[in-house]
Amino acid sequence: MRIMIAAAGSRGDVAPYTGLGAELRRAGYDVALAATDTFAPLAREAGLEFRSLPADTRGHGEVTGKRDLMRAASAFITELGQGFADAVDKGTDLLLLSTTTAPLGWHLTEATGTPSLGVYLQPTAPTGDFPPVVTGTRSLGRLANRATGRFALRMADRVYTQAAAQLRHRLALPPASPSEVRRRQEQADWPVLHGFSTALVPRPSDWRPGLDVVGNWWPHHDPAGRLPSELEDFLSAGPRPVLIGFGSMASGDGERLSEIAVRALRHAGLRGILQAGSAELTADGDDVLTIGDVPHALLFPRLAAVVHHGGAGTSAAALRAGVPAVTVPVTADQPFWAGRLAALGAATDPIPFRSLTAERLAASLHQAVRQQSHSRAAATAAHHMATEDGAQRTLKAVRQLTEG
């Protein structure tokens, strides 16, 4: 039985599926991960077949404003749609589709009859419980939350218009708008599993049947893996440090951010680790170390706090480690996750990226590390997350779908 997981976006949008894919492979399935070429090594390290999707998130410049985001997303999706049909070969028995790839995958399932299942990292279905993840964190009341949720989906559909038209033409399907195709999926109660914790987002009671929250899918890492010796030495050399990193955000801003980070750490009297990331953060000194990519699961439990951009994966990893966070959200769904962490008490109030200063960061770090309430809230959430097994729940759903 051959399963293809299709995912697209930045590292945080793809890495969780390596852990999910590895779990499905252990259960005896043949698993391929279709993503952009940057992620070929991640797929292969997890023992998955890799299939290339044409498009590159890095090709669209630094994106900050909403209009920029829509334009870049539309260009990215159109590029992605071009080769989407090529990645799915005749032997695929089941498609697992991410938030980004589902509105393309639906056309393939219609043309080929291949069954599919949504595996989303964000809650996108309208609900009265909270506003859409792309609009931030402030609740507008139940009715308005639902209405803006529906509006957000209509805006997302617009991003897929060109890609959907080209794909349907290529698959010899009759014309249909992205909104029309989405409505059909909703009416059929198309199943979607959401790979985040109910500690952060409990399943809304007003969601339609078929939408479930199963717990996180964690990026695959080698169980025998170790942290680099230089990092081990630094961790052992003094009190627990703070990690500062912005993931795949803020490229070209490294010099300014590195300076802010080091000043804030020294002001708060803390040791720090800078994770280079796309921003290319760098600093040196007895109290600061610069590192590249290391598995969150190995490093985070040994930290005093994590400063991050509020991406879904990093937010979950810090919480799983029971470590408080200081969030500096940049764009897209990051303010939503940052707001959720703060509402739980596991993070300080978010510092919007444009408002970041060394003084604000130092004050938040002081609060996160010195006030026990943040550590206690993170530990409580970690305890809850330990009871969830997103990959096992997904495996069960896959078996139900494929074995009837």
Tab-separated table of N, CA and C in Angstrom, residues 107-223:
chain	number	residue	atom	x	y	z
A	107	HIS	N	-8.306	18.186	-6.705
A	107	HIS	CA	-8.540	17.993	-8.142
A	107	HIS	C	-8.000	16.635	-8.586
A	108	LEU	N	-6.878	16.229	-8.008
A	108	LEU	CA	-6.288	14.924	-8.340
A	108	LEU	C	-7.178	13.786	-7.873
A	109	THR	N	-7.734	13.920	-6.656
A	109	THR	CA	-8.598	12.848	-6.158
A	109	THR	C	-9.848	12.740	-7.037
A	110	GLU	N	-10.313	13.887	-7.505
A	110	GLU	CA	-11.500	13.881	-8.389
A	110	GLU	C	-11.174	13.202	-9.724
A	111	ALA	N	-9.974	13.470	-10.245
A	111	ALA	CA	-9.607	12.928	-11.561
A	111	ALA	C	-9.229	11.452	-11.497
A	112	THR	N	-8.602	11.024	-10.385
A	112	THR	CA	-8.056	9.658	-10.337
A	112	THR	C	-8.850	8.708	-9.448
A	113	GLY	N	-9.691	9.287	-8.562
A	113	GLY	CA	-10.433	8.439	-7.624
A	113	GLY	C	-9.582	7.977	-6.446
A	114	THR	N	-8.341	8.490	-6.339
A	114	THR	CA	-7.474	8.123	-5.202
A	114	THR	C	-8.043	8.724	-3.918
A	115	PRO	N	-8.262	7.927	-2.864
A	115	PRO	CA	-8.774	8.518	-1.617
A	115	PRO	C	-7.753	9.468	-0.986
A	116	SER	N	-8.240	10.423	-0.200
A	116	SER	CA	-7.338	11.389	0.430
A	116	SER	C	-7.824	11.732	1.831
A	117	LEU	N	-6.867	12.247	2.614
A	117	LEU	CA	-7.124	12.599	4.007
A	117	LEU	C	-6.368	13.894	4.265
A	118	GLY	N	-6.995	14.848	4.939
A	118	GLY	CA	-6.302	16.089	5.288
A	118	GLY	C	-5.436	15.881	6.511
A	119	VAL	N	-4.198	16.376	6.459
A	119	VAL	CA	-3.316	16.359	7.638
A	119	VAL	C	-2.813	17.794	7.802
A	120	TYR	N	-3.545	18.588	8.585
A	120	TYR	CA	-3.311	20.026	8.670
A	120	TYR	C	-2.510	20.385	9.925
A	121	LEU	N	-1.682	21.410	9.793
A	121	LEU	CA	-0.928	21.914	10.945
A	121	LEU	C	-1.578	23.171	11.537
A	122	GLN	N	-2.611	23.689	10.850
A	122	GLN	CA	-3.330	24.866	11.339
A	122	GLN	C	-4.827	24.588	11.334
A	123	PRO	N	-5.567	25.196	12.269
A	123	PRO	CA	-7.030	25.078	12.211
A	123	PRO	C	-7.573	26.097	11.206
A	124	THR	N	-8.130	25.644	10.087
A	124	THR	CA	-8.595	26.592	9.064
A	124	THR	C	-10.121	26.682	8.983
A	125	ALA	N	-10.833	25.685	9.529
A	125	ALA	CA	-12.298	25.697	9.421
A	125	ALA	C	-12.863	26.800	10.313
A	126	PRO	N	-13.835	27.572	9.803
A	126	PRO	CA	-14.420	28.653	10.605
A	126	PRO	C	-15.012	28.125	11.916
A	127	THR	N	-14.859	28.919	12.962
A	127	THR	CA	-15.414	28.563	14.272
A	127	THR	C	-15.720	29.840	15.041
A	128	GLY	N	-16.652	29.744	15.975
A	128	GLY	CA	-16.922	30.880	16.851
A	128	GLY	C	-15.887	31.025	17.949
A	129	ASP	N	-15.091	29.965	18.175
A	129	ASP	CA	-14.160	29.960	19.308
A	129	ASP	C	-13.016	30.965	19.164
A	130	PHE	N	-12.553	31.169	17.921
A	130	PHE	CA	-11.435	32.102	17.712
A	130	PHE	C	-11.479	32.617	16.277
A	131	PRO	N	-10.828	33.770	16.024
A	131	PRO	CA	-10.805	34.299	14.655
A	131	PRO	C	-9.871	33.456	13.786
A	132	PRO	N	-9.894	33.628	12.455
A	132	PRO	CA	-8.994	32.836	11.598
A	132	PRO	C	-7.533	33.074	11.960
A	133	VAL	N	-6.716	32.014	11.826
A	133	VAL	CA	-5.328	32.088	12.287
A	133	VAL	C	-4.532	33.175	11.571
A	134	VAL	N	-4.936	33.545	10.362
A	134	VAL	CA	-4.143	34.536	9.626
A	134	VAL	C	-4.466	35.969	10.035
A	135	THR	N	-5.492	36.180	10.860
A	135	THR	CA	-5.853	37.562	11.209
A	135	THR	C	-5.346	37.974	12.585
A	136	GLY	N	-4.653	37.075	13.281
A	136	GLY	CA	-4.135	37.458	14.597
A	136	GLY	C	-4.880	36.750	15.708
A	137	THR	N	-5.019	37.408	16.853
A	137	THR	CA	-5.475	36.685	18.042
A	137	THR	C	-6.730	37.250	18.689
A	138	ARG	N	-7.134	38.472	18.320
A	138	ARG	CA	-8.216	39.107	19.071
A	138	ARG	C	-9.560	38.539	18.648
A	139	SER	N	-10.284	37.944	19.613
A	139	SER	CA	-11.605	37.403	19.305
A	139	SER	C	-12.568	38.547	19.002
A	140	LEU	N	-13.414	38.335	17.992
A	140	LEU	CA	-14.367	39.379	17.573
A	140	LEU	C	-15.778	39.023	18.021
A	141	GLY	N	-15.901	37.989	18.884
A	141	GLY	CA	-17.225	37.467	19.245
A	141	GLY	C	-17.567	36.310	18.317
A	142	ARG	N	-18.422	35.407	18.758
A	142	ARG	CA	-18.648	34.151	18.037
A	142	ARG	C	-19.126	34.351	16.597
A	143	LEU	N	-20.113	35.214	16.416
A	143	LEU	CA	-20.658	35.405	15.061
A	143	LEU	C	-19.614	35.977	14.114
A	144	ALA	N	-18.928	37.021	14.583
A	144	ALA	CA	-17.923	37.674	13.729
A	144	ALA	C	-16.715	36.758	13.493
A	145	ASN	N	-16.349	35.966	14.493
A	145	ASN	CA	-15.248	35.005	14.288
A	145	ASN	C	-15.581	34.045	13.146
A	146	ARG	N	-16.818	33.546	13.151
A	146	ARG	CA	-17.227	32.609	12.075
A	146	ARG	C	-17.256	33.306	10.722
A	147	ALA	N	-17.800	34.518	10.716
A	147	ALA	CA	-17.908	35.260	9.444
A	147	ALA	C	-16.519	35.574	8.878
A	148	THR	N	-15.593	36.021	9.741
A	148	THR	CA	-14.239	36.311	9.235
A	148	THR	C	-13.526	35.013	8.852
A	149	GLY	N	-13.872	33.914	9.522
A	149	GLY	CA	-13.322	32.601	9.152
A	149	GLY	C	-13.721	32.218	7.731
A	150	ARG	N	-14.993	32.449	7.405
A	150	ARG	CA	-15.469	32.143	6.038
A	150	ARG	C	-14.811	33.070	5.014
A	151	PHE	N	-14.649	34.345	5.404
A	151	PHE	CA	-14.014	35.324	4.508
A	151	PHE	C	-12.552	34.927	4.252
A	152	ALA	N	-11.852	34.488	5.313
A	152	ALA	CA	-10.441	34.080	5.175
A	152	ALA	C	-10.305	32.911	4.193
A	153	LEU	N	-11.259	31.972	4.231
A	153	LEU	CA	-11.222	30.845	3.288
A	153	LEU	C	-11.439	31.328	1.857
A	154	ARG	N	-12.359	32.304	1.693
A	154	ARG	CA	-12.600	32.849	0.342
A	154	ARG	C	-11.335	33.527	-0.195
A	155	MET	N	-10.639	34.248	0.693
A	155	MET	CA	-9.389	34.899	0.280
A	155	MET	C	-8.329	33.848	-0.082
A	156	ALA	N	-8.270	32.780	0.702
A	156	ALA	CA	-7.306	31.700	0.413
A	156	ALA	C	-7.631	31.064	-0.940
A	157	ASP	N	-8.930	30.859	-1.206
A	157	ASP	CA	-9.338	30.264	-2.482
A	157	ASP	C	-8.845	31.096	-3.667
A	158	ARG	N	-8.842	32.412	-3.497
A	158	ARG	CA	-8.400	33.288	-4.594
A	158	ARG	C	-6.952	33.019	-4.973
A	159	VAL	N	-6.140	32.660	-3.977
A	159	VAL	CA	-4.724	32.356	-4.208
A	159	VAL	C	-4.571	31.135	-5.136
A	160	TYR	N	-5.582	30.238	-5.115
A	160	TYR	CA	-5.503	28.980	-5.886
A	160	TYR	C	-6.176	29.067	-7.260
A	161	THR	N	-6.766	30.213	-7.603
A	161	THR	CA	-7.580	30.302	-8.819
A	161	THR	C	-6.819	29.863	-10.069
A	162	GLN	N	-5.662	30.480	-10.292
A	162	GLN	CA	-4.891	30.183	-11.509
A	162	GLN	C	-4.378	28.740	-11.501
A	163	ALA	N	-3.819	28.322	-10.363
A	163	ALA	CA	-3.266	26.960	-10.255
A	163	ALA	C	-4.357	25.917	-10.482
A	164	ALA	N	-5.547	26.138	-9.907
A	164	ALA	CA	-6.653	25.175	-10.039
A	164	ALA	C	-7.130	25.087	-11.483
A	165	ALA	N	-7.232	26.237	-12.137
A	165	ALA	CA	-7.691	26.244	-13.540
A	165	ALA	C	-6.718	25.449	-14.415
A	166	GLN	N	-5.428	25.686	-14.225
A	166	GLN	CA	-4.416	24.980	-15.033
A	166	GLN	C	-4.432	23.474	-14.746
A	167	LEU	N	-4.561	23.127	-13.479
A	167	LEU	CA	-4.537	21.717	-13.083
A	167	LEU	C	-5.760	20.982	-13.614
A	168	ARG	N	-6.925	21.609	-13.503
A	168	ARG	CA	-8.159	20.966	-13.996
A	168	ARG	C	-8.110	20.785	-15.517
A	169	HIS	N	-7.562	21.766	-16.197
A	169	HIS	CA	-7.435	21.662	-17.659
A	169	HIS	C	-6.525	20.479	-18.008
A	170	ARG	N	-5.419	20.390	-17.291
A	170	ARG	CA	-4.452	19.320	-17.545
A	170	ARG	C	-5.030	17.936	-17.239
A	171	LEU	N	-5.893	17.860	-16.213
A	171	LEU	CA	-6.477	16.578	-15.812
A	171	LEU	C	-7.781	16.273	-16.562
A	172	ALA	N	-8.117	17.145	-17.539
A	172	ALA	CA	-9.344	16.999	-18.347
A	172	ALA	C	-10.607	16.983	-17.478
A	173	LEU	N	-10.609	17.858	-16.452
A	173	LEU	CA	-11.794	17.992	-15.593
A	173	LEU	C	-12.581	19.225	-16.033
A	174	PRO	N	-13.909	19.219	-15.851
A	174	PRO	CA	-14.680	20.417	-16.203
A	174	PRO	C	-14.288	21.587	-15.294
A	175	PRO	N	-14.368	22.821	-15.771
A	175	PRO	CA	-13.988	23.969	-14.943
A	175	PRO	C	-14.783	24.001	-13.630
A	176	ALA	N	-14.114	24.383	-12.553
A	176	ALA	CA	-14.768	24.569	-11.244
A	176	ALA	C	-13.871	25.483	-10.424
A	177	SER	N	-14.468	26.435	-9.729
A	177	SER	CA	-13.668	27.383	-8.941
A	177	SER	C	-13.168	26.703	-7.665
A	178	PRO	N	-12.073	27.214	-7.104
A	178	PRO	CA	-11.580	26.655	-5.834
A	178	PRO	C	-12.657	26.650	-4.735
A	179	SER	N	-13.486	27.710	-4.689
A	179	SER	CA	-14.544	27.770	-3.651
A	179	SER	C	-15.561	26.648	-3.832
A	180	GLU	N	-15.897	26.397	-5.095
A	180	GLU	CA	-16.869	25.341	-5.422
A	180	GLU	C	-16.321	23.971	-4.989
A	181	VAL	N	-15.052	23.736	-5.287
A	181	VAL	CA	-14.432	22.443	-4.952
A	181	VAL	C	-14.343	22.291	-3.427
A	182	ARG	N	-13.993	23.388	-2.734
A	182	ARG	CA	-13.927	23.347	-1.268
A	182	ARG	C	-15.298	23.015	-0.677
A	183	ARG	N	-16.347	23.671	-1.216
A	183	ARG	CA	-17.723	23.414	-0.710
A	183	ARG	C	-18.084	21.945	-0.833
A	184	ARG	N	-17.728	21.357	-1.964
A	184	ARG	CA	-18.021	19.920	-2.173
A	184	ARG	C	-17.347	19.067	-1.100
A	185	GLN	N	-16.078	19.391	-0.786
A	185	GLN	CA	-15.342	18.634	0.232
A	185	GLN	C	-16.032	18.757	1.589
A	186	GLU	N	-16.450	19.977	1.909
A	186	GLU	CA	-17.104	20.219	3.211
A	186	GLU	C	-18.424	19.463	3.301
A	187	GLN	N	-19.192	19.506	2.203
A	187	GLN	CA	-20.493	18.817	2.209
A	187	GLN	C	-20.319	17.304	2.343
A	188	ALA	N	-19.194	16.806	1.829
A	188	ALA	CA	-18.941	15.349	1.912
A	188	ALA	C	-18.269	14.976	3.248
A	189	ASP	N	-18.125	15.959	4.172
A	189	ASP	CA	-17.418	15.733	5.444
A	189	ASP	C	-16.045	15.109	5.230
A	190	TRP	N	-15.318	15.670	4.249
A	190	TRP	CA	-13.961	15.192	3.962
A	190	TRP	C	-13.147	15.199	5.251
A	191	PRO	N	-12.487	14.064	5.607
A	191	PRO	CA	-11.806	13.983	6.908
A	191	PRO	C	-10.506	14.789	6.949
A	192	VAL	N	-10.349	15.566	8.015
A	192	VAL	CA	-9.114	16.321	8.244
A	192	VAL	C	-8.631	16.059	9.673
A	193	LEU	N	-7.390	15.600	9.788
A	193	LEU	CA	-6.760	15.445	11.100
A	193	LEU	C	-5.844	16.643	11.307
A	194	HIS	N	-5.904	17.235	12.488
A	194	HIS	CA	-5.090	18.409	12.781
A	194	HIS	C	-3.959	18.013	13.721
A	195	GLY	N	-2.723	18.229	13.284
A	195	GLY	CA	-1.546	17.795	14.032
A	195	GLY	C	-1.032	18.836	15.006
A	196	PHE	N	-1.894	19.250	15.925
A	196	PHE	CA	-1.429	20.104	17.027
A	196	PHE	C	-2.103	19.622	18.300
A	197	SER	N	-1.681	20.171	19.430
A	197	SER	CA	-2.167	19.661	20.716
A	197	SER	C	-3.454	20.345	21.151
A	198	THR	N	-4.319	19.567	21.781
A	198	THR	CA	-5.528	20.159	22.371
A	198	THR	C	-5.171	21.036	23.574
A	199	ALA	N	-3.920	20.954	24.037
A	199	ALA	CA	-3.469	21.884	25.092
A	199	ALA	C	-3.446	23.313	24.548
A	200	LEU	N	-3.120	23.447	23.258
A	200	LEU	CA	-3.066	24.770	22.624
A	200	LEU	C	-4.392	25.150	21.982
A	201	VAL	N	-4.991	24.201	21.254
A	201	VAL	CA	-6.277	24.466	20.594
A	201	VAL	C	-7.200	23.265	20.789
A	202	PRO	N	-8.100	23.321	21.768
A	202	PRO	CA	-9.089	22.251	21.902
A	202	PRO	C	-9.994	22.227	20.656
A	203	ARG	N	-10.507	21.046	20.314
A	203	ARG	CA	-11.376	20.949	19.123
A	203	ARG	C	-12.641	21.790	19.328
A	204	PRO	N	-12.895	22.773	18.433
A	204	PRO	CA	-14.116	23.578	18.570
A	204	PRO	C	-15.375	22.718	18.427
A	205	SER	N	-16.345	22.945	19.307
A	205	SER	CA	-17.571	22.122	19.294
A	205	SER	C	-18.453	22.434	18.086
A	206	ASP	N	-18.226	23.594	17.424
A	206	ASP	CA	-19.073	23.943	16.262
A	206	ASP	C	-18.447	23.511	14.930
A	207	TRP	N	-17.369	22.715	14.991
A	207	TRP	CA	-16.799	22.190	13.751
A	207	TRP	C	-17.687	21.073	13.199
A	208	ARG	N	-17.660	20.919	11.874
A	208	ARG	CA	-18.445	19.849	11.234
A	208	ARG	C	-17.843	18.485	11.576
A	209	PRO	N	-18.628	17.404	11.372
A	209	PRO	CA	-18.052	16.057	11.553
A	209	PRO	C	-16.881	15.852	10.584
A	210	GLY	N	-15.939	15.029	10.981
A	210	GLY	CA	-14.797	14.734	10.102
A	210	GLY	C	-13.565	15.560	10.421
A	211	LEU	N	-13.717	16.596	11.257
A	211	LEU	CA	-12.564	17.420	11.643
A	211	LEU	C	-12.119	17.020	13.052
A	212	ASP	N	-10.871	16.554	13.179
A	212	ASP	CA	-10.371	16.095	14.482
A	212	ASP	C	-9.033	16.726	14.817
A	213	VAL	N	-8.760	16.893	16.107
A	213	VAL	CA	-7.445	17.343	16.583
A	213	VAL	C	-6.791	16.129	17.230
A	214	VAL	N	-5.634	15.691	16.679
A	214	VAL	CA	-5.064	14.401	17.108
A	214	VAL	C	-3.791	14.514	17.952
A	215	GLY	N	-3.233	15.721	18.061
A	215	GLY	CA	-1.932	15.867	18.735
A	215	GLY	C	-0.834	16.042	17.700
A	216	ASN	N	0.326	16.485	18.140
A	216	ASN	CA	1.408	16.845	17.201
A	216	ASN	C	2.010	15.656	16.460
A	217	TRP	N	2.493	15.946	15.253
A	217	TRP	CA	3.424	15.055	14.550
A	217	TRP	C	4.784	15.699	14.726
A	218	TRP	N	5.725	14.937	15.276
A	218	TRP	CA	7.035	15.518	15.587
A	218	TRP	C	8.028	15.204	14.484
A	219	PRO	N	8.883	16.157	14.119
A	219	PRO	CA	9.899	15.876	13.090
A	219	PRO	C	10.722	14.651	13.456
A	220	HIS	N	11.067	13.861	12.462
A	220	HIS	CA	11.889	12.676	12.693
A	220	HIS	C	13.303	13.105	13.090
A	221	HIS	N	13.877	12.448	14.095
A	221	HIS	CA	15.321	12.606	14.318
A	221	HIS	C	15.865	11.249	14.743
A	222	ASP	N	17.125	11.041	14.444
A	222	ASP	CA	17.776	9.765	14.735
A	222	ASP	C	17.772	9.536	16.247
A	223	PRO	N	17.135	8.437	16.726
A	223	PRO	CA	17.076	8.189	18.165
A	223	PRO	C	18.461	8.094	18.807
